[in-house]
PDB file of C-alpha atoms in Angstrom:
ATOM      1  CA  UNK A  13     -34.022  26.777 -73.291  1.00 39.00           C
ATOM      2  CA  UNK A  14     -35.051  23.169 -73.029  1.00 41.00           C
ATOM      3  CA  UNK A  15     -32.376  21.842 -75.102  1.00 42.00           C
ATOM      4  CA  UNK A  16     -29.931  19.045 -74.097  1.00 41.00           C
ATOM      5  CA  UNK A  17     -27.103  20.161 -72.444  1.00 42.00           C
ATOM      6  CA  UNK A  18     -24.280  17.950 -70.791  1.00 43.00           C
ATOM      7  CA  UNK A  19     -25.822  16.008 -68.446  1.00 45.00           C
ATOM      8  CA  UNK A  20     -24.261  13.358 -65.928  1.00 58.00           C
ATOM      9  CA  UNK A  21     -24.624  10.028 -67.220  1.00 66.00           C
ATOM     10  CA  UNK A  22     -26.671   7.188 -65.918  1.00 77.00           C
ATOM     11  CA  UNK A  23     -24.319   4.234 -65.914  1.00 87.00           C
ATOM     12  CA  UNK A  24     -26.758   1.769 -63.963  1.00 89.00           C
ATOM     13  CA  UNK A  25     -28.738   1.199 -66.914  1.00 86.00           C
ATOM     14  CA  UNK A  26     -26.127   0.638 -68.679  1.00 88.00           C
ATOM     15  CA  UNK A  27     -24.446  -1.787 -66.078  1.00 93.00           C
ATOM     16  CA  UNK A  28     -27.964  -3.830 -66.121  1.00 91.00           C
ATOM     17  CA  UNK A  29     -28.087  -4.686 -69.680  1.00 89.00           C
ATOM     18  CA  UNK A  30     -24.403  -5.572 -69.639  1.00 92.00           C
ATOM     19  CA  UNK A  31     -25.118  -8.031 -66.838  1.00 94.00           C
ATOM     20  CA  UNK A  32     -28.339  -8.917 -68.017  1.00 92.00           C
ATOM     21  CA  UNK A  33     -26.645  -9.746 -71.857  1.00 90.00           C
ATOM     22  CA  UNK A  34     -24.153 -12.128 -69.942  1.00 93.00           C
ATOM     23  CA  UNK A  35     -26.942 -14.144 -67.878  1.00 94.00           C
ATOM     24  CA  UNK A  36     -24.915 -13.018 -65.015  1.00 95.00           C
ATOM     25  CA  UNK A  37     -26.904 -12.489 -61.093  1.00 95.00           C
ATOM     26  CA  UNK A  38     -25.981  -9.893 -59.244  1.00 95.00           C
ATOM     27  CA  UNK A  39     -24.119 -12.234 -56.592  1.00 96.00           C
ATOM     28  CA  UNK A  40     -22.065 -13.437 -59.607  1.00 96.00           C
ATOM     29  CA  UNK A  41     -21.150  -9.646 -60.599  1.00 96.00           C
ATOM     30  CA  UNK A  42     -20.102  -8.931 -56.701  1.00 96.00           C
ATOM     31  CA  UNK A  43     -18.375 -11.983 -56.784  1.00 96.00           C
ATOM     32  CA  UNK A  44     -15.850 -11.078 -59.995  1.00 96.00           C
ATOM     33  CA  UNK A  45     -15.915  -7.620 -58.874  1.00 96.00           C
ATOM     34  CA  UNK A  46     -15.219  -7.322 -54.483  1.00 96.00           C
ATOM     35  CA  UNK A  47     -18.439  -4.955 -54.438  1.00 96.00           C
ATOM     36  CA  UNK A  48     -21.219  -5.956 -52.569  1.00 96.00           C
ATOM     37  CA  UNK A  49     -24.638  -6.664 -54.063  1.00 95.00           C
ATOM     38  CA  UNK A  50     -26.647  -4.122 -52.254  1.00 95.00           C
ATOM     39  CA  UNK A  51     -23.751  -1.243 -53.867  1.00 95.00           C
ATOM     40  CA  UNK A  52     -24.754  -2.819 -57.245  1.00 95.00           C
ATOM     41  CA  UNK A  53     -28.314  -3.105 -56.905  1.00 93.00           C
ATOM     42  CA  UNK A  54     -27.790   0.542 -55.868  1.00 93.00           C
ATOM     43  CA  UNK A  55     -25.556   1.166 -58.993  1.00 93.00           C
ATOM     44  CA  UNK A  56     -28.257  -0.022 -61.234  1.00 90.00           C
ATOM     45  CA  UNK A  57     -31.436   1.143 -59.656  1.00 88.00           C
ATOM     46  CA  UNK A  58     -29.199   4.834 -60.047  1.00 85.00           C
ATOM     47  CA  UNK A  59     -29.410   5.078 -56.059  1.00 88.00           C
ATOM     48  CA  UNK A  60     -25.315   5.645 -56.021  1.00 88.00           C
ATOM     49  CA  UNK A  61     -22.687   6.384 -58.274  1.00 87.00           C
ATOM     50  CA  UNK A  62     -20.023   4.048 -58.623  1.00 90.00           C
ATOM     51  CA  UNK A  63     -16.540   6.147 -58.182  1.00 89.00           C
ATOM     52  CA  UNK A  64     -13.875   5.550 -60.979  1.00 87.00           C
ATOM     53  CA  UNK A  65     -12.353   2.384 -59.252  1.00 90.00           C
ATOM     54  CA  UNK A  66     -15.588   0.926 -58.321  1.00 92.00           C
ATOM     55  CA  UNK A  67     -17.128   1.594 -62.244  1.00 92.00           C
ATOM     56  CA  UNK A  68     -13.583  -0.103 -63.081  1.00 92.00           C
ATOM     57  CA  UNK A  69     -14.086  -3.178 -61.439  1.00 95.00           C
ATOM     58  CA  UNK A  70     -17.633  -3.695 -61.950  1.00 95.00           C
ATOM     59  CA  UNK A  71     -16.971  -3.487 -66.248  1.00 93.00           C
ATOM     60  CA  UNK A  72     -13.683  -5.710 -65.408  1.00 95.00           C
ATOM     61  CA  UNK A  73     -16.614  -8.270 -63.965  1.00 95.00           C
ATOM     62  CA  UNK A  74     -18.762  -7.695 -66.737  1.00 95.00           C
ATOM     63  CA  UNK A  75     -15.326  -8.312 -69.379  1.00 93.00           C
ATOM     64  CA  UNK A  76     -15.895  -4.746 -70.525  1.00 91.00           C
ATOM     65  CA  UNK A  77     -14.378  -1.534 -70.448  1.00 89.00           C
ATOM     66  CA  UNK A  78     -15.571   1.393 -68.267  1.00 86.00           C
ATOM     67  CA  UNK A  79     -15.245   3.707 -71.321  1.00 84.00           C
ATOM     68  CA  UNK A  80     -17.496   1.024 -72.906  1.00 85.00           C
ATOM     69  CA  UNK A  81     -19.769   1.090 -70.199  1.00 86.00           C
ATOM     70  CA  UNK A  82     -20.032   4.965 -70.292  1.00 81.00           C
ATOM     71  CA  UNK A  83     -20.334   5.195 -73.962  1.00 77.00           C
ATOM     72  CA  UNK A  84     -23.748   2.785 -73.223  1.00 79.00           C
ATOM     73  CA  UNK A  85     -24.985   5.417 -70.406  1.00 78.00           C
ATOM     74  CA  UNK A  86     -28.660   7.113 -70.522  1.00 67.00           C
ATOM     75  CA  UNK A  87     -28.331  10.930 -70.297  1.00 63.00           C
ATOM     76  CA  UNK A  88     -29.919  11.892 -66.624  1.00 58.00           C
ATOM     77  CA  UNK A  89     -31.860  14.604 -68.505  1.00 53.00           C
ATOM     78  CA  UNK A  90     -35.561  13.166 -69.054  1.00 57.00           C
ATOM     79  CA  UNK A  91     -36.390  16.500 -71.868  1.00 59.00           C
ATOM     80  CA  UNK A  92     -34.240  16.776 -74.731  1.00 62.00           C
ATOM     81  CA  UNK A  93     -34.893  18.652 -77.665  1.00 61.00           C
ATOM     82  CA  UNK A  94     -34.041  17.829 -81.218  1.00 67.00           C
ATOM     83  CA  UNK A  95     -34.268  20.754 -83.474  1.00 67.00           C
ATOM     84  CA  UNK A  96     -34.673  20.444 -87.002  1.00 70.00           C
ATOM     85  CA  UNK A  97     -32.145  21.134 -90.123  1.00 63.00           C
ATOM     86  CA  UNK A  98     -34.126  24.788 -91.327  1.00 56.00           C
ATOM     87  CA  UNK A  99     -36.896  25.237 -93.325  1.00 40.00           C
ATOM     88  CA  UNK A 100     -34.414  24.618 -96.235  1.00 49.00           C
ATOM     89  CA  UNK A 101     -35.719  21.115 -98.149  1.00 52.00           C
ATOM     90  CA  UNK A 102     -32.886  18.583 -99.142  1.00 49.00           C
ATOM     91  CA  UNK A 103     -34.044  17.223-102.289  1.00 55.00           C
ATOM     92  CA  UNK A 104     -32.036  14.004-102.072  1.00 61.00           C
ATOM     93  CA  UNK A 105     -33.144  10.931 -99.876  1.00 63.00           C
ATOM     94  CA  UNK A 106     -31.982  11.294 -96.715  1.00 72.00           C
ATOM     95  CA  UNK A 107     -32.391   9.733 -92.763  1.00 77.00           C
ATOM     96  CA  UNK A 108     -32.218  11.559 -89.538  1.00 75.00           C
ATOM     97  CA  UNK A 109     -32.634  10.436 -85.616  1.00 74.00           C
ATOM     98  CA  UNK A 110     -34.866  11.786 -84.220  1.00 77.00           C
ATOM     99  CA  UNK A 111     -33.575  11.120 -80.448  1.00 72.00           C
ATOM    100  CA  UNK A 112     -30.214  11.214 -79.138  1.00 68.00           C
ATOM    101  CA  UNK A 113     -28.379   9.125 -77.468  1.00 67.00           C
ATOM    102  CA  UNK A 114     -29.163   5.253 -76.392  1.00 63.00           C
ATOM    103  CA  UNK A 115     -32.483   5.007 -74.951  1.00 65.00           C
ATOM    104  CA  UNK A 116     -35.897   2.529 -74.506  1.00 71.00           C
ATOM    105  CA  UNK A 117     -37.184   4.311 -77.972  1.00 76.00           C
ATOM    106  CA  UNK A 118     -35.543   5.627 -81.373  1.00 78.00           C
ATOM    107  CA  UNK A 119     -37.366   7.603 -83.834  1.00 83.00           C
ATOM    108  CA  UNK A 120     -35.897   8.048 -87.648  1.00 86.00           C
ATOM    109  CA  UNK A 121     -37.280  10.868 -90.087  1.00 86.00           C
ATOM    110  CA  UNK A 122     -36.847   9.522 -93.842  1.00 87.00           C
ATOM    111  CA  UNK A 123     -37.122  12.696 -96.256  1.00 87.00           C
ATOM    112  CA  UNK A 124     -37.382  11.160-100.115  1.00 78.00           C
ATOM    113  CA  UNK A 125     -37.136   7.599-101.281  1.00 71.00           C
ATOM    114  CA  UNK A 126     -34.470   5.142-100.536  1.00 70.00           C
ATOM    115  CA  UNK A 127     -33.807   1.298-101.348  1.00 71.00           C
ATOM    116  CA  UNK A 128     -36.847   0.052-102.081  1.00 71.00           C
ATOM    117  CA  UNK A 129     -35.914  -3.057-102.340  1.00 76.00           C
ATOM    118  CA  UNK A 130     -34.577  -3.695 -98.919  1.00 81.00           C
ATOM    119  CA  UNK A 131     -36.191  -5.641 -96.603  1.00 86.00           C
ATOM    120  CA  UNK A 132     -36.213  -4.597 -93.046  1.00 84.00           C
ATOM    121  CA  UNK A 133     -37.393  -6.839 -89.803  1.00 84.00           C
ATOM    122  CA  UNK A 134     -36.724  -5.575 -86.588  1.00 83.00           C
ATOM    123  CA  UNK A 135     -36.978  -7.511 -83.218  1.00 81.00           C
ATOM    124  CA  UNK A 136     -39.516  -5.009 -81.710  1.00 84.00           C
ATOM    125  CA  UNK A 137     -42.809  -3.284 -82.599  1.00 88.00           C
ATOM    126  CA  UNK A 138     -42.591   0.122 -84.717  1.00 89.00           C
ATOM    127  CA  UNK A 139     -45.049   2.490 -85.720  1.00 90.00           C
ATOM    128  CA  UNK A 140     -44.629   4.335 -89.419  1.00 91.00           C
ATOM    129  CA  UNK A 141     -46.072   8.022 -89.459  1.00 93.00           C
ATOM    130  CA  UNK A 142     -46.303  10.129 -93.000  1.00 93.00           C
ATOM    131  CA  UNK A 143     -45.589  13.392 -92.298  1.00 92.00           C
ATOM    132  CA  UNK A 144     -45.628  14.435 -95.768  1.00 93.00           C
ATOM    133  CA  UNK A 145     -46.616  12.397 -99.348  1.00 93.00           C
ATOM    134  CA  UNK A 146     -47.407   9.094 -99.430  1.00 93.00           C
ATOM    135  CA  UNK A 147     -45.609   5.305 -99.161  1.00 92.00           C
ATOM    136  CA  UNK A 148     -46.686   2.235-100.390  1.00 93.00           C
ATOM    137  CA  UNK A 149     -45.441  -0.760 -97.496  1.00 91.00           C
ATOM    138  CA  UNK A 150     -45.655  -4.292 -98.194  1.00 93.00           C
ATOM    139  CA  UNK A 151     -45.185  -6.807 -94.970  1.00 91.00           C
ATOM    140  CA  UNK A 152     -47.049 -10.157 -94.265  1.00 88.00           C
ATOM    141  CA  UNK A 153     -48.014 -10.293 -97.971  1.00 87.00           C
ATOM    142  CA  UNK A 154     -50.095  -7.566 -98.870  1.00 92.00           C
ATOM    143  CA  UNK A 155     -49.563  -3.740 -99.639  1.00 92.00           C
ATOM    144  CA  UNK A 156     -50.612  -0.772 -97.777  1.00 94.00           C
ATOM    145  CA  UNK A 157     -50.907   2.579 -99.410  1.00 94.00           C
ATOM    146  CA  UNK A 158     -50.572   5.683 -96.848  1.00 94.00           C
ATOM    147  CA  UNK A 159     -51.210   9.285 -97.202  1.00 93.00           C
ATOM    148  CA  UNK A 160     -50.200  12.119 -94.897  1.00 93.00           C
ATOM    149  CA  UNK A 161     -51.104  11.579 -91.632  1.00 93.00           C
ATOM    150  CA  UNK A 162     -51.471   7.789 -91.948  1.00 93.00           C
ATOM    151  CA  UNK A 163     -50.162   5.317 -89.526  1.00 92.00           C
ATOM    152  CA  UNK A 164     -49.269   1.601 -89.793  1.00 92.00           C
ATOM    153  CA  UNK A 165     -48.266  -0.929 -86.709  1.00 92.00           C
ATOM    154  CA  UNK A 166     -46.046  -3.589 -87.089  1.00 90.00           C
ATOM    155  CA  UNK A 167     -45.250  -6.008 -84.357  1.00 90.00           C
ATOM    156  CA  UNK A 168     -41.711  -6.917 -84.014  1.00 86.00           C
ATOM    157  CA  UNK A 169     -40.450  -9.882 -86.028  1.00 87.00           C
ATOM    158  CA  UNK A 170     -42.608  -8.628 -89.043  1.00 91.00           C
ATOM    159  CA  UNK A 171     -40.960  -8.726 -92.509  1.00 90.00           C
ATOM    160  CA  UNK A 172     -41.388  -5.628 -94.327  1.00 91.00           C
ATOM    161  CA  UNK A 173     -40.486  -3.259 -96.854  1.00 90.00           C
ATOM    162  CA  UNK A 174     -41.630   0.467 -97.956  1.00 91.00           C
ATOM    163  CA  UNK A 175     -41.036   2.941-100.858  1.00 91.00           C
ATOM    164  CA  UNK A 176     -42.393   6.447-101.505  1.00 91.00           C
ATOM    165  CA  UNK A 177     -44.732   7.079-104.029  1.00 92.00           C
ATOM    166  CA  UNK A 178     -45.074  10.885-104.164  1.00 90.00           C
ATOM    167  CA  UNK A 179     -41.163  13.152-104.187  1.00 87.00           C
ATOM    168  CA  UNK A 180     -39.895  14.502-100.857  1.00 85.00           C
ATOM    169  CA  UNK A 181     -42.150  12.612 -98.788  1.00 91.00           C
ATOM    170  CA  UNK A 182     -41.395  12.453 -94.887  1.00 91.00           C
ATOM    171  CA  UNK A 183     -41.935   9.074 -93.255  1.00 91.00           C
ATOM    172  CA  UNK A 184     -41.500   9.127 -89.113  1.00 90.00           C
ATOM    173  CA  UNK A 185     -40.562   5.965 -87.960  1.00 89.00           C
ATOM    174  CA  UNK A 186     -40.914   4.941 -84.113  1.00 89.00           C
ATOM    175  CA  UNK A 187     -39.240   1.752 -82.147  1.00 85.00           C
ATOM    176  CA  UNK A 188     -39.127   0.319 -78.902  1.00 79.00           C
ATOM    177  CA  UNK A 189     -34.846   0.067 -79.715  1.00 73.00           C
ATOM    178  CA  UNK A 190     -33.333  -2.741 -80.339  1.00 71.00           C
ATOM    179  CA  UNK A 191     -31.327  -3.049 -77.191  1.00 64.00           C
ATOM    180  CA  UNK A 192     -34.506  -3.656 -75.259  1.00 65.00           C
ATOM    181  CA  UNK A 193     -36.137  -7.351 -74.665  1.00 65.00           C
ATOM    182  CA  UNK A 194     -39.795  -6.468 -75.381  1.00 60.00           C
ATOM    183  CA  UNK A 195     -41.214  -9.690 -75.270  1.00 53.00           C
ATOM    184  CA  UNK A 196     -44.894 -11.229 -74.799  1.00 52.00           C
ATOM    185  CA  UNK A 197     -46.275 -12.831 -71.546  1.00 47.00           C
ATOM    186  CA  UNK A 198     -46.866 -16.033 -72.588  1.00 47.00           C
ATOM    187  CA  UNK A 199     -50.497 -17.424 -71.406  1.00 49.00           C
ATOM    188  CA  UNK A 200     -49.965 -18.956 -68.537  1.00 46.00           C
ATOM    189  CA  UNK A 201     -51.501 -23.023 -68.326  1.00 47.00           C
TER     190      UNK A 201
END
């Protein structure tokens, strides 16, 4: 009960960051594709659903595929539930999503160590949760140890880099996705 089933998709979304990626207005969009701009402010906003022909010729004006374009769809479920493996612990490193599908948000659960050598810098902010043990992360120059139930920020853009310190620890790692333009009002002059 609760869990995700098959759900219809939400292709406007998808449609929007398509257009959005290209620079393209929505005049431009009705223009290539013989729809009219209230239909595909509709299409976006998730007010209509675009029939196969129609979903054909707005990817064909967006130089895409509708396959493509449904492949990049939100769910239309808002609750989905992502059980875990069983109680049985994988001694190995290992990395598992934590939501499905493409959405504003990804969460990653990282059981054991991994490369700690590699450097990671993402475009948007992220918050790092330890579940279980301990990690020592290094970004902007200094080193932060964390035990369970610790939390570190990082804003996007920052350079950083973590490793585990203690076996089988569990570090939950939270993003605004990388699809997403999260970017800062700039003061205004």
């Amino acid at each position: 009960m609760g869990d995700h089933k098959e759900q219809p998709l939400r292709v406007g979304a998808a449609v929007r960051r398509r257009r959005r990626a290209l620079d393209l207005t929505l005049a431009v969009v009705a223009q290539r594709s013989g729809l009219s701009v209230p239909f595909l402010s509709q299409i976006e906003n998730e007010r209509a659903r675009p029939s196969q022909s129609s979903l054909e010729k707005v990817a064909d004006a967006l130089r895409t595929t509708a396959v493509e374009l449904l492949a990049a769809a939100d769910p239309a479920c808002s609750v989905d539930v992502v059980r875990g493996e069983g109680a049985e612990q994988v001694p190995e490193p290992r990395v598992r999503s934590l939501v499905r599908g493409h959405h504003q948000m990804h969460a990653s659960e990282f059981t054991g160590d991994h490369d700690a050598g590699r450097e990671f810098q993402f475009r948007n902010d992220q918050l790092m949760y330890v579940a279980d043990g301990a990690v020592e992360i290094e970004a902007e120059g200094r080193a932060y140890r964390l035990g369970r139930g610790d939390t570190l920020y990082l804003t996007g853009g920052v350079r950083h880099r973590w490793r585990a310190t203690v076996p089988e620890t569990r570090l939950i790692v939270v993003a605004v996705a990388e699809h997403i333009e999260a970017v800062r009002d700039k003061p205004r002059r």
